[in-house]
Amino acid sequence: MPSEAIDPAGISWIRVSPKSITVELIGWLISSVIALAVLSAPLVLMLVGVWPGFPAWLAWLLSVGTLVICVWSGLLIPRQVRAIGYAERDEDLLIRRGLFFQRVMVVPYGRMQYVDVGVGPLQRAFGLCSVKLHTASPQTNASIPGVPAAEGARLREQLSDRGQARLAGL
Amino acid sequence: MTIPGSTGQDPLHGQGPDTSGEVVPASQGVPLIPDTTGTWHRVHPVSPLVRGWIALAAIAYFFGRDWFEAVFRGDEFWGLSGGRALWTVLIVVVVVLLLVAGFFLSWWYTRYQVTDDHVRVNSGVLFRQHRQARLDRVQAIDVIQPLLARIFGLAELKFEVADAGESAVRLAYLPLASAQELRATILARAAGLTSEPGHAQEPVPEAPEQQILAVPGSRIVGAALLSGTTVFLAIMLIAAGVSTFVFDAAFGPALLVPAAFGVAAGYWSTFSTGYNFRAAVSPDGIRLRYGLLETRAQTVPPGRVQAVEIMQSPLWRFKGWYRMRVNVAGYGVSTENSGARTTLLPVGTRQEVMQMLALVLPDPGTDDPFAVFTAGLDGIAATDQNDGGASDGGFVTSPRRVRWLSWLTWRRNGFAVTGTALLARSGRLWRSLAVVPHERTQSIALHQGPLGRRLRVADLRLHTTTGPVTPVVYQIDADTARRLFDEQAARAAAARRRSLPERWLEARPESTPEPSSGPEPEAAAGRPDGQYGPQQNGPPTEQESRHGGQH
């Protein structure tokens, strides 16, 4: 676990499902393959002689650079997913995420306007969902990806109930 | 859950104007008793013309110019030569008739009503739109008079609910007196005043207002001359001079003409929107009036300001001028009028800034607001700080160790907390002070990047509604930031429980944990001028200063 320098003290975070790592890795694999295919095209074209004028160093840099970035981001995914956490307190919900660029956010229940639960095709296959909280501020980017479906439903009901009880104006 | 009070199409409200009964023209005045669902009103019949005059002007220009040129040259007008004359005239007549018919239909199908709880507007000919907005969710209400509407004595009423400006309810156009009366009615109902049974026919009086400040025209001109437009102009002139005399290549008109237009437009928009700026206060909130050709009167009810920012650009420092902008839910990031709508004070002295702050934040929550806010506006911490971030006039600034990262601003970036608001100051050249009342905080986030982690600092961001103000406390000591994060969450929660009801003249519900200490709203004397003076007899309570007037 990375150093949690800015996390509030005494919070026991609920982590998202470990299956979320698999989901994220599959997504990462797909996007990496696409990125590699696109950005390696100059190299392939140059090597087969269709586009001989393309500077070789640039072609190699594009391909190898993409490969390095993809592998690096893939290696980070498990730790990034494990860094996501949330905690329900009496008055508000805490959400944390990030390894290098960490963020801890507090969303008061009374400020929530609505709660979104979204499921993508990959997430559905693994029985996961994403919970997103909306306040009147567009800057509140409070999403929890990779929550088990049952926990997501519970969270939605819980948050809605608490929001209703504490609803304040804007 | 949905956004409370949001407007939108209302499928359940099935009765369109076709099925509705009585329709009263706007010129007969505004309903003083709540409308029954059968009563609808129409806007003024001239309105479509005022809105659509550009189309008519375009037709007149298109045909008129050709005709005029033909006459001038002595040629025969192409349209009127031979047997085509009849057709041309016919086409023009048909187009004009179609436009007029369109105008008439759009006017005929636009109806509105004001009930005890809602404003409803039905509009559209082919695509009908039924829009209703809850009165107690009103965030702001504008009376706008474009130039042509002023000539006809008409005004547009714009009613904002919290939806980032996407779904304002607009009534265009009403006679000015009707618009003002309707505004008073809406504000009175939104405030929680119900019409008494016996006095239902009496008009709702406009809440008494008291002018706080007026910005003189000369200062608007000065502000425009000292704005960024001038900097741009100077850079342009220098570039032109260098290019002409050093490289012997004069700028062509292709470059100079657009630049000149840009400069002129910049000066013009600053001047025309800031012209005749006046601010007043009434029990219904802050009222701002401004405009040269198009005049606006904005009303922001109490407790609707989500955040304030006071800024000073480097050139304004010589004159000691500041500019204030606000976040009000519903205004959004208005590009309309180049952001004039979100401007609380286009250019003002420190004294005037304090006066406006007193309106927005009636209870500063500190014993010496003048000193705290002055430190926020102009203060800069001493260089010899300890590592925890020193205290400068109540402001906790960045610790000394970040001076390598932000060598210019580390003594300026900081925050202060009063009993009612969080103050975040930043910027050395472009100074800025953001003020967020505790009860208006939406959510709070703490950010830390790799550099920040090495230096043990973090940024605290306060999230507020869409608008020009984004309050951020930059680079404060990580432990301080964490403490502030926790405390601020608790303070915001406590302030929310204490905060005013949405209907601002209604008594508070009995169940609130902290009973109001202020006098009854009706009995409270107006004390809107709670100035942030250097000496004060104690801050006015929220109740007193917000519930002023004998409404």
XYZ file of C-alpha atoms in Angstrom:
721
model
C 0.000 0.000 0.000
C 1.365 3.439 -0.885
C 2.027 5.954 1.813
C -1.282 7.472 2.749
C -0.070 10.907 3.593
C -3.298 12.778 2.998
C -5.865 10.243 4.164
C -7.766 11.329 7.240
C -6.694 9.441 10.306
C -8.697 6.551 11.691
C -10.626 5.657 8.572
C -11.060 2.018 7.646
C -11.516 2.046 3.902
C -13.797 -0.380 2.133
C -11.826 -1.507 -0.907
C -13.423 -2.355 -4.229
C -13.698 -5.950 -5.391
C -10.406 -7.666 -6.410
C -12.264 -8.868 -9.503
C -12.159 -5.253 -10.596
C -8.444 -5.714 -11.267
C -9.269 -8.372 -13.876
C -11.867 -6.105 -15.472
C -9.443 -3.215 -15.616
C -6.683 -5.459 -16.998
C -8.925 -6.743 -19.805
C -9.863 -3.179 -20.662
C -6.208 -2.223 -20.540
C -5.276 -5.129 -22.813
C -7.825 -4.142 -25.451
C -6.841 -0.489 -25.502
C -3.114 -1.348 -25.457
C -3.459 -3.660 -28.456
C -5.340 -0.972 -30.376
C -2.824 1.722 -29.429
C 0.115 -0.502 -30.349
C -1.443 -1.495 -33.673
C -2.107 2.104 -34.645
C 1.202 3.550 -33.499
C 3.266 0.669 -34.901
C 1.813 1.114 -38.361
C 4.632 3.469 -39.509
C 7.251 0.955 -38.332
C 5.570 -1.949 -40.141
C 5.055 0.101 -43.304
C 8.662 1.203 -43.201
C 9.999 -2.320 -42.678
C 7.967 -3.834 -45.518
C 9.090 -1.015 -47.780
C 5.739 0.670 -48.449
C 6.784 3.881 -46.755
C 10.585 3.885 -46.894
C 10.875 7.646 -46.441
C 9.583 7.583 -42.861
C 12.398 8.402 -40.407
C 13.447 5.167 -38.777
C 14.196 6.638 -35.344
C 10.706 8.126 -35.122
C 9.049 4.871 -36.156
C 11.001 2.897 -33.554
C 10.413 5.554 -30.906
C 6.677 5.500 -31.514
C 6.419 1.730 -31.253
C 8.791 1.178 -28.365
C 7.500 4.224 -26.503
C 3.933 3.015 -26.768
C 4.969 -0.451 -25.640
C 6.812 0.909 -22.591
C 3.914 3.187 -21.594
C 1.405 0.345 -22.031
C 3.421 -2.112 -19.959
C 4.062 0.508 -17.290
C 0.376 1.455 -16.984
C -0.559 -2.242 -16.983
C 1.832 -2.920 -14.102
C 0.276 -0.057 -12.155
C -3.324 -1.218 -12.570
C -3.482 -3.699 -9.664
C -2.051 -1.135 -7.253
C -4.305 1.598 -8.631
C -7.413 -0.521 -8.156
C -6.323 -1.430 -4.640
C -5.828 2.266 -3.910
C -9.505 2.989 -4.524
C -11.509 3.003 -1.348
C -14.563 4.480 0.259
C -15.885 4.891 3.768
C -19.343 5.764 4.991
C -19.377 8.149 7.893
C -22.345 9.571 9.770
C -22.614 12.739 7.743
C -20.684 12.066 4.591
C -19.045 9.599 2.258
C -15.282 9.556 1.829
C -13.723 8.400 -1.427
C -10.019 8.027 -2.123
C -8.078 7.056 -5.218
C -4.743 7.402 -6.924
C -1.131 6.366 -6.402
C 1.028 9.191 -7.698
C -1.735 11.754 -7.812
C -3.789 10.986 -4.754
C -7.181 12.379 -4.046
C -9.412 12.154 -1.020
C -12.908 13.524 -1.400
C -15.694 14.028 1.079
C -19.265 14.167 -0.218
C -21.892 15.113 2.388
C -25.056 13.031 2.150
C -27.164 16.174 2.284
C -25.450 17.491 -0.811
C -26.096 14.511 -3.047
C -28.562 15.193 -5.798
C -28.676 11.698 -7.216
C -26.766 8.435 -7.307
C -25.927 6.607 -10.527
C -25.210 2.912 -10.751
C -23.701 1.964 -14.108
C -22.720 -1.461 -15.434
C -20.529 -2.013 -18.485
C -20.453 -5.286 -20.448
C -17.173 -6.408 -18.869
C -18.336 -5.433 -15.427
C -21.585 -7.333 -15.913
C -19.652 -10.488 -16.769
C -17.830 -10.215 -13.469
C -20.852 -9.118 -11.440
C -19.528 -5.650 -10.769
C -20.881 -2.127 -11.153
C -19.818 1.516 -10.811
C -21.448 3.860 -8.324
C -21.341 7.565 -9.079
C -22.476 10.396 -6.838
C -23.662 13.708 -8.167
C -23.901 16.965 -6.278
C -24.847 20.375 -7.600
C -21.184 20.876 -8.432
C -19.787 19.526 -11.691
C -16.388 19.277 -10.015
C -17.627 16.514 -7.734
C -16.218 13.618 -9.712
C -17.115 11.002 -7.162
C -17.230 7.606 -8.811
C -16.422 4.247 -7.272
C -15.651 1.776 -10.071
C -15.662 -1.968 -9.478
C -18.098 -2.432 -6.624
C -19.839 -5.846 -6.411
C -23.373 -5.555 -7.800
C -25.091 -6.377 -4.511
C -22.911 -3.907 -2.623
C -23.626 -1.315 -5.325
C -27.378 -1.733 -4.879
C -27.008 -1.539 -1.101
C -24.847 1.563 -1.422
C -27.341 3.226 -3.731
C -30.246 2.608 -1.351
C -28.217 3.589 1.671
C -26.951 6.787 0.084
C -30.392 7.730 -1.219
C -31.949 7.168 2.201
C -29.315 9.174 3.991
C -29.474 11.874 1.346
C -33.230 12.111 1.756
C -32.922 12.424 5.512
C -30.304 15.148 5.369
C -31.270 16.872 2.170
C -30.459 20.539 2.296
C -31.032 23.107 -0.390
C -28.154 24.133 -2.534
C -33.623 11.346 -6.580
C -33.633 14.128 -9.081
C -32.390 17.652 -8.855
C -35.005 19.362 -6.750
C -36.731 22.182 -8.416
C -35.344 21.409 -11.809
C -37.428 22.517 -14.675
C -38.137 20.489 -17.674
C -40.870 19.057 -19.694
C -43.742 17.947 -17.658
C -45.483 15.005 -19.190
C -48.069 14.754 -16.449
C -49.157 18.302 -16.854
C -51.169 17.381 -19.860
C -53.416 20.325 -20.235
C -52.024 22.433 -22.985
C -53.367 25.824 -23.839
C -55.745 24.197 -26.246
C -57.746 22.720 -23.429
C -57.276 25.559 -20.998
C -59.939 28.070 -20.337
C -59.438 31.736 -19.859
C -56.418 33.537 -21.268
C -55.637 36.958 -19.917
C -53.333 39.259 -21.872
C -50.226 40.427 -20.095
C -51.208 44.030 -20.505
C -54.004 43.508 -18.005
C -51.444 43.127 -15.329
C -50.154 40.321 -13.277
C -52.339 38.043 -11.243
C -52.329 39.101 -7.652
C -54.064 36.021 -6.491
C -52.494 32.691 -7.380
C -53.638 31.559 -10.778
C -55.924 28.632 -10.935
C -54.832 26.006 -13.388
C -57.368 27.307 -15.855
C -55.947 30.817 -16.047
C -53.129 31.472 -18.441
C -51.512 34.686 -19.581
C -49.961 35.710 -22.843
C -46.889 37.824 -23.275
C -47.110 41.191 -24.984
C -48.198 40.960 -28.653
C -45.210 42.976 -29.887
C -42.760 40.448 -28.388
C -42.197 38.264 -31.474
C -41.340 41.383 -33.429
C -38.843 42.493 -30.811
C -37.282 39.048 -30.822
C -37.429 38.495 -34.572
C -36.623 41.944 -35.889
C -33.306 40.688 -37.192
C -35.097 38.463 -39.716
C -37.174 41.377 -40.981
C -34.135 43.624 -41.081
C -32.266 41.006 -43.090
C -35.040 40.800 -45.684
C -35.245 44.568 -45.925
C -31.486 44.774 -46.311
C -31.300 42.028 -48.917
C -33.938 43.446 -51.209
C -33.403 47.057 -50.343
C -29.717 47.059 -51.177
C -30.144 45.502 -54.600
C -32.993 47.799 -55.406
C -31.129 50.830 -54.165
C -27.983 49.994 -56.101
C -29.989 49.372 -59.256
C -31.717 52.715 -58.906
C -28.427 54.396 -58.159
C -26.759 52.984 -61.270
C -29.800 53.756 -63.399
C -30.143 50.091 -64.324
C -33.336 48.216 -64.281
C -33.667 46.225 -61.089
C -33.152 42.564 -61.984
C -36.194 41.534 -60.079
C -38.497 44.065 -61.634
C -37.518 43.690 -65.265
C -39.949 42.143 -67.680
C -42.670 39.890 -66.374
C -40.780 38.962 -63.203
C -41.861 42.029 -61.286
C -45.087 40.459 -60.139
C -43.347 37.295 -59.020
C -40.734 39.162 -57.038
C -43.290 41.237 -55.221
C -45.354 38.129 -54.610
C -42.396 36.238 -53.135
C -41.506 39.115 -50.852
C -45.084 39.420 -49.700
C -45.362 35.668 -49.072
C -42.117 35.566 -47.105
C -43.167 38.513 -44.979
C -46.609 36.992 -44.452
C -45.064 33.679 -43.425
C -42.803 35.441 -40.944
C -45.706 37.399 -39.515
C -47.792 34.233 -39.304
C -44.908 32.500 -37.526
C -44.589 35.400 -35.125
C -48.304 35.347 -34.476
C -48.408 31.585 -33.876
C -45.415 31.636 -31.542
C -47.035 34.442 -29.615
C -50.430 32.718 -29.581
C -49.009 29.455 -28.254
C -46.813 31.003 -25.562
C -48.674 31.152 -22.293
C -47.673 31.353 -18.680
C -49.156 31.189 -15.240
C -47.909 31.783 -11.720
C -49.472 29.609 -9.060
C -48.742 29.477 -5.361
C -45.828 27.121 -5.888
C -44.851 27.155 -9.544
C -44.205 29.209 -12.620
C -45.375 27.431 -15.748
C -44.607 28.376 -19.321
C -46.004 26.602 -22.359
C -44.459 27.431 -25.694
C -43.747 26.081 -29.148
C -46.015 25.538 -32.124
C -44.981 22.185 -33.557
C -42.807 21.010 -30.697
C -44.705 21.958 -27.602
C -42.773 22.593 -24.451
C -44.310 22.694 -21.010
C -41.922 23.992 -18.456
C -42.521 24.480 -14.782
C -40.252 25.619 -12.027
C -40.736 25.587 -8.279
C -40.842 29.071 -6.833
C -38.955 28.221 -3.659
C -36.085 26.942 -5.782
C -35.550 30.300 -7.440
C -31.841 31.024 -7.591
C -31.968 34.341 -9.387
C -34.410 36.437 -11.311
C -33.486 38.954 -14.008
C -35.421 41.709 -15.733
C -33.693 42.316 -19.055
C -34.400 45.137 -21.503
C -32.651 44.954 -24.863
C -32.533 48.218 -26.768
C -35.568 47.565 -28.942
C -37.589 46.337 -25.975
C -36.708 49.539 -24.137
C -38.141 51.559 -27.011
C -41.402 49.653 -26.680
C -41.307 49.801 -22.880
C -41.053 46.014 -22.637
C -38.865 43.727 -20.578
C -37.931 40.075 -20.402
C -38.255 38.202 -17.150
C -35.777 35.394 -16.632
C -36.249 32.979 -13.791
C -33.345 30.704 -12.882
C -33.434 27.465 -10.995
C -30.363 25.412 -10.191
C -29.628 23.849 -13.520
C -26.483 25.574 -14.814
C -28.431 27.959 -16.988
C -29.795 25.231 -19.211
C -33.412 25.587 -18.349
C -34.182 29.123 -17.360
C -37.823 30.061 -17.502
C -38.038 33.149 -19.667
C -40.997 35.381 -20.317
C -40.316 37.687 -23.225
C -41.673 40.278 -23.367
C -43.933 41.891 -20.782
C -44.626 45.549 -20.140
C -41.913 46.766 -17.775
C -44.335 47.492 -14.945
C -45.861 44.025 -15.282
C -42.458 42.401 -15.289
C -41.475 44.212 -12.112
C -44.772 43.379 -10.477
C -44.425 39.749 -11.468
C -40.910 39.704 -10.086
C -42.190 41.055 -6.794
C -44.966 38.447 -6.765
C -42.604 35.579 -7.526
C -40.084 36.724 -4.934
C -42.799 37.172 -2.306
C -44.133 33.678 -2.926
C -40.630 32.245 -3.053
C -39.912 33.963 0.253
C -42.833 32.105 1.771
C -45.318 34.963 2.015
C -48.787 33.815 1.088
C -51.466 36.202 -0.018
C -53.906 36.797 2.789
C -57.483 35.921 1.947
C -58.834 39.389 2.535
C -56.164 41.263 0.641
C -55.843 39.005 -2.329
C -56.668 41.711 -4.819
C -54.014 44.113 -3.603
C -50.791 44.095 -5.557
C -47.772 42.616 -3.855
C -45.633 45.642 -3.086
C -42.106 45.659 -4.380
C -39.819 44.981 -1.458
C -38.225 48.233 -0.324
C -34.666 48.521 -1.477
C -31.742 50.635 -0.487
C -28.963 51.587 -2.841
C -25.555 50.526 -1.613
C -23.242 51.778 -4.292
C -23.053 53.141 -7.808
C -19.943 52.820 -9.947
C -19.176 56.159 -11.635
C -18.838 56.109 -15.403
C -15.352 57.577 -15.291
C -14.152 54.619 -13.278
C -15.617 52.169 -15.793
C -13.667 53.959 -18.514
C -10.532 53.842 -16.366
C -11.055 50.160 -15.665
C -11.442 49.431 -19.358
C -8.255 51.392 -20.123
C -6.338 49.489 -17.456
C -7.691 46.085 -18.501
C -6.020 43.279 -20.388
C -7.217 44.827 -23.640
C -4.717 47.623 -23.143
C -1.929 45.147 -22.537
C -2.924 43.394 -25.752
C -2.987 46.736 -27.575
C 0.466 47.648 -26.273
C 1.889 44.302 -27.369
C 0.301 44.750 -30.791
C 1.746 48.243 -31.170
C 5.210 47.145 -30.116
C 5.063 44.205 -32.520
C 3.890 46.491 -35.321
C 6.630 49.016 -34.558
C 9.367 46.396 -34.419
C 8.170 44.813 -37.616
C 7.953 48.148 -39.413
C 11.177 49.820 -38.300
C 13.446 46.883 -37.582
C 12.460 44.375 -40.231
C 11.073 46.973 -42.628
C 7.918 44.955 -43.139
C 4.782 46.892 -42.296
C 1.766 45.011 -40.972
C -0.856 44.683 -43.634
C -4.423 45.734 -43.024
C -5.315 42.019 -43.006
C -3.691 41.864 -39.572
C -4.382 45.340 -38.264
C -8.096 45.547 -39.008
C -9.149 42.441 -37.041
C -6.832 43.460 -34.215
C -8.378 46.917 -34.115
C -11.831 45.374 -34.083
C -10.812 43.074 -31.259
C -9.461 45.940 -29.176
C -12.521 48.073 -29.836
C -14.838 45.190 -28.978
C -12.927 44.526 -25.765
C -13.207 48.143 -24.629
C -16.807 48.317 -25.736
C -17.964 45.220 -23.856
C -16.256 46.326 -20.649
C -17.796 49.747 -20.945
C -21.292 48.808 -22.081
C -21.824 46.091 -19.489
C -20.330 48.016 -16.607
C -22.025 51.268 -17.521
C -24.282 52.710 -14.830
C -23.656 49.823 -12.446
C -25.678 50.105 -9.259
C -26.087 47.675 -6.398
C -28.973 47.760 -3.964
C -30.224 45.562 -1.182
C -33.748 44.593 -0.267
C -35.315 41.850 1.833
C -35.622 39.920 -1.426
C -31.884 39.936 -1.890
C -29.193 41.775 -3.757
C -30.255 43.735 -6.802
C -27.754 44.693 -9.483
C -28.562 47.049 -12.341
C -26.305 47.851 -15.253
C -26.046 48.240 -18.990
C -25.736 50.873 -21.654
C -27.904 49.666 -24.539
C -29.317 46.547 -22.948
C -30.170 47.142 -19.330
C -30.471 44.401 -16.756
C -31.751 44.234 -13.234
C -30.598 41.054 -11.498
C -31.978 39.883 -8.201
C -30.157 37.276 -6.176
C -32.266 36.175 -3.188
C -30.628 35.694 0.213
C -28.435 32.643 0.569
C -28.205 31.967 -3.157
C -24.615 33.067 -3.598
C -22.499 29.921 -3.606
C -19.037 31.489 -3.772
C -17.433 34.904 -4.280
C -14.079 35.805 -5.760
C -12.360 39.166 -5.451
C -9.679 39.740 -8.037
C -7.126 42.390 -8.843
C -5.143 42.497 -12.053
C -1.649 44.006 -11.905
C -2.629 47.272 -13.607
C -5.534 47.828 -11.250
C -3.236 47.777 -8.265
C -2.174 51.362 -8.966
C -5.743 52.528 -8.482
C -6.621 50.058 -5.740
C -9.461 48.577 -7.737
C -10.992 45.136 -7.428
C -13.465 43.057 -9.352
C -15.938 40.641 -7.764
C -17.485 37.603 -9.341
C -19.987 35.141 -7.930
C -21.151 31.610 -8.447
C -24.915 31.455 -8.417
C -26.538 28.152 -9.302
C -28.419 28.740 -12.521
C -26.124 31.419 -13.868
C -23.636 28.816 -14.960
C -20.585 30.016 -16.806
C -22.431 32.698 -18.676
C -20.839 33.748 -21.892
C -23.764 36.084 -22.295
C -22.559 39.680 -21.984
C -18.980 38.442 -21.618
C -19.587 37.238 -18.111
C -21.271 40.403 -16.861
C -24.021 38.334 -15.337
C -21.715 36.666 -12.866
C -20.050 39.964 -11.984
C -21.002 41.247 -8.590
C -18.925 44.390 -8.887
C -17.200 45.275 -12.169
C -14.709 47.634 -10.573
C -14.699 48.919 -7.035
C -12.544 50.268 -4.278
C -11.702 48.237 -1.230
C -14.395 50.067 0.707
C -16.993 49.030 -1.873
C -15.702 45.474 -1.919
C -16.264 45.318 1.833
C -19.773 46.695 1.383
C -20.611 44.049 -1.199
C -19.093 41.345 0.977
C -21.357 42.478 3.779
C -24.333 41.809 1.509
C -23.158 38.420 0.351
C -21.864 37.263 3.697
C -23.874 39.231 6.270
C -22.136 37.533 9.150
C -18.390 37.483 8.481
C -17.877 35.170 11.440
C -14.928 37.052 12.841
C -14.451 39.970 15.202
C -12.282 41.942 12.848
C -13.533 41.273 9.316
C -11.755 44.302 7.881
C -8.329 43.025 8.885
C -9.003 39.453 7.776
C -10.376 40.393 4.384
C -7.670 42.991 3.808
C -5.054 40.343 4.497
C -6.877 38.176 2.015
C -6.935 40.871 -0.630
C -3.453 42.327 -0.363
C -1.589 40.396 2.303
C 1.661 38.617 1.821
C 3.398 36.575 4.454
C 6.829 37.440 5.782
C 9.778 35.575 4.306
C 11.049 34.139 7.573
C 8.465 31.500 8.205
C 8.694 28.385 10.206
C 8.043 25.122 8.485
C 4.439 24.685 9.418
C 3.211 27.636 7.390
C 3.039 30.955 9.153
C 0.002 32.917 10.118
C -0.396 36.199 8.294
C -3.378 38.225 9.417
C -5.284 35.026 10.128
C -4.094 33.376 6.929
C -2.109 30.168 7.009
C 0.189 30.148 4.001
C 2.328 27.590 2.210
C 5.318 26.370 4.197
C 8.717 27.798 3.354
C 9.913 24.533 1.808
C 7.756 24.983 -1.336
C 9.508 28.238 -2.253
C 11.518 26.397 -4.912
C 8.336 25.148 -6.508
C 6.264 28.313 -6.427
C 8.815 31.015 -5.763
C 6.401 33.824 -6.585
C 3.248 32.746 -4.820
C 4.277 30.695 -1.793
C 3.893 33.640 0.578
C 0.536 34.504 -0.893
C -1.212 31.116 -1.247
C -3.099 30.423 1.900
C -6.381 30.100 3.682
C -8.288 31.492 6.632
C -11.357 30.127 8.337
C -13.968 32.324 9.958
C -17.092 31.199 11.739
C -19.125 31.349 8.551
C -16.799 31.021 5.590
C -13.545 29.683 4.222
C -11.241 32.212 2.563
C -8.717 31.005 0.008
C -6.244 33.508 -1.323
C -3.802 33.014 -4.162
C -1.895 34.791 -6.894
C 0.891 37.320 -6.618
C 0.400 39.290 -9.835
C -3.244 38.511 -10.418
C -4.412 38.532 -6.830
C -7.447 36.541 -5.950
C -9.461 35.835 -2.821
C -12.219 33.251 -2.944
C -14.845 33.174 -0.200
C -17.094 30.145 0.259
C -19.755 30.138 2.979
C -19.578 26.894 4.959
C -23.182 25.976 4.319
C -22.675 26.293 0.543
C -19.814 23.825 0.248
C -20.848 20.930 -1.976
C -17.962 18.537 -1.553
C -14.296 18.864 -0.649
C -11.279 17.113 -2.106
C -7.666 16.885 -1.081
C -5.160 16.456 -3.902
C -1.519 15.510 -3.710
C 0.857 14.786 -6.553
C 4.361 13.261 -6.455
C 6.065 16.641 -5.935
C 3.586 17.594 -3.276
C 4.244 14.309 -1.473
C 7.989 14.963 -1.429
C 7.408 18.444 -0.048
C 4.632 17.246 2.288
C 2.061 19.696 0.915
C -1.415 19.213 -0.527
C -4.076 21.215 -2.366
C -7.571 21.528 -0.952
C -10.338 22.064 -3.481
C -13.793 23.193 -2.526
C -16.433 22.203 -5.011
C -19.165 24.673 -5.739
C -21.772 25.099 -8.449
C -20.829 25.961 -12.021
C -19.442 29.451 -12.303
C -16.343 31.570 -12.645
C -15.118 30.907 -9.104
C -13.121 27.738 -8.408
C -11.855 27.994 -4.846
C -8.594 26.145 -4.265
C -6.233 26.353 -1.310
C -2.854 25.721 -2.897
C 0.082 23.900 -1.341
C -0.487 23.918 2.342
C 1.308 21.687 4.782
C -0.057 18.138 4.481
C -0.949 17.813 8.162
C -2.633 21.210 8.179
C -4.479 20.276 5.008
C -5.695 17.015 6.485
C -6.876 18.776 9.608
C -8.585 21.471 7.539
C -10.247 18.795 5.400
C -11.715 17.077 8.457
C -12.709 20.277 10.226
C -14.175 21.794 7.098
C -16.366 18.748 6.504
C -17.657 19.034 10.072
C -18.109 22.810 9.818
C -20.027 22.487 6.563
C -22.320 19.888 8.108
C -22.957 22.075 11.158
C -23.560 25.146 9.007
C -26.015 23.244 6.819
C -28.089 22.344 9.860
C -28.163 25.986 10.918
C -28.719 27.422 7.470
C -31.701 29.451 6.413
C -34.761 27.754 5.029
C -35.195 27.918 1.289
C -38.141 30.254 1.778
C -36.118 32.982 3.383
C -38.859 34.919 5.145
C -40.496 31.861 6.628
C -39.860 31.076 10.247
C -37.428 28.277 10.799
C -38.802 24.860 11.470
C -39.009 24.033 15.173
C -36.910 20.941 14.786
C -33.665 22.762 13.997
C -31.142 21.966 16.690
C -30.137 25.562 17.198
C -33.121 27.863 17.636
C -32.730 31.190 15.942
C -31.461 33.878 18.222
C -32.517 36.697 15.961
C -35.771 38.585 16.230
C -38.870 37.605 14.317
C -38.489 38.257 10.618
C -41.378 40.697 10.497
C -40.135 42.710 13.439
C -36.538 42.889 12.352
C -35.406 46.303 11.319
C -33.481 46.507 8.078
C -29.775 46.444 8.745
C -28.391 45.790 5.322
C -25.442 48.097 5.738
C -23.514 45.923 8.147
C -20.274 47.293 6.795
C -17.047 45.505 7.182
C -15.632 48.505 8.964
C -12.386 48.511 10.895
C -14.358 48.866 14.109
C -17.597 47.075 14.547
C -19.935 46.664 17.458
C -20.034 42.953 16.901
C -21.075 41.136 13.814
C -24.761 41.166 12.967
C -26.366 37.798 13.195
C -27.464 36.056 10.084
C -31.086 36.470 11.047
C -30.964 40.161 11.610
C -29.224 41.180 8.482
C -30.933 38.827 6.114
C -34.417 39.366 7.372
C -34.409 43.098 7.222
C -37.236 45.188 5.946
C -40.913 45.359 6.561
C -41.956 43.011 3.873
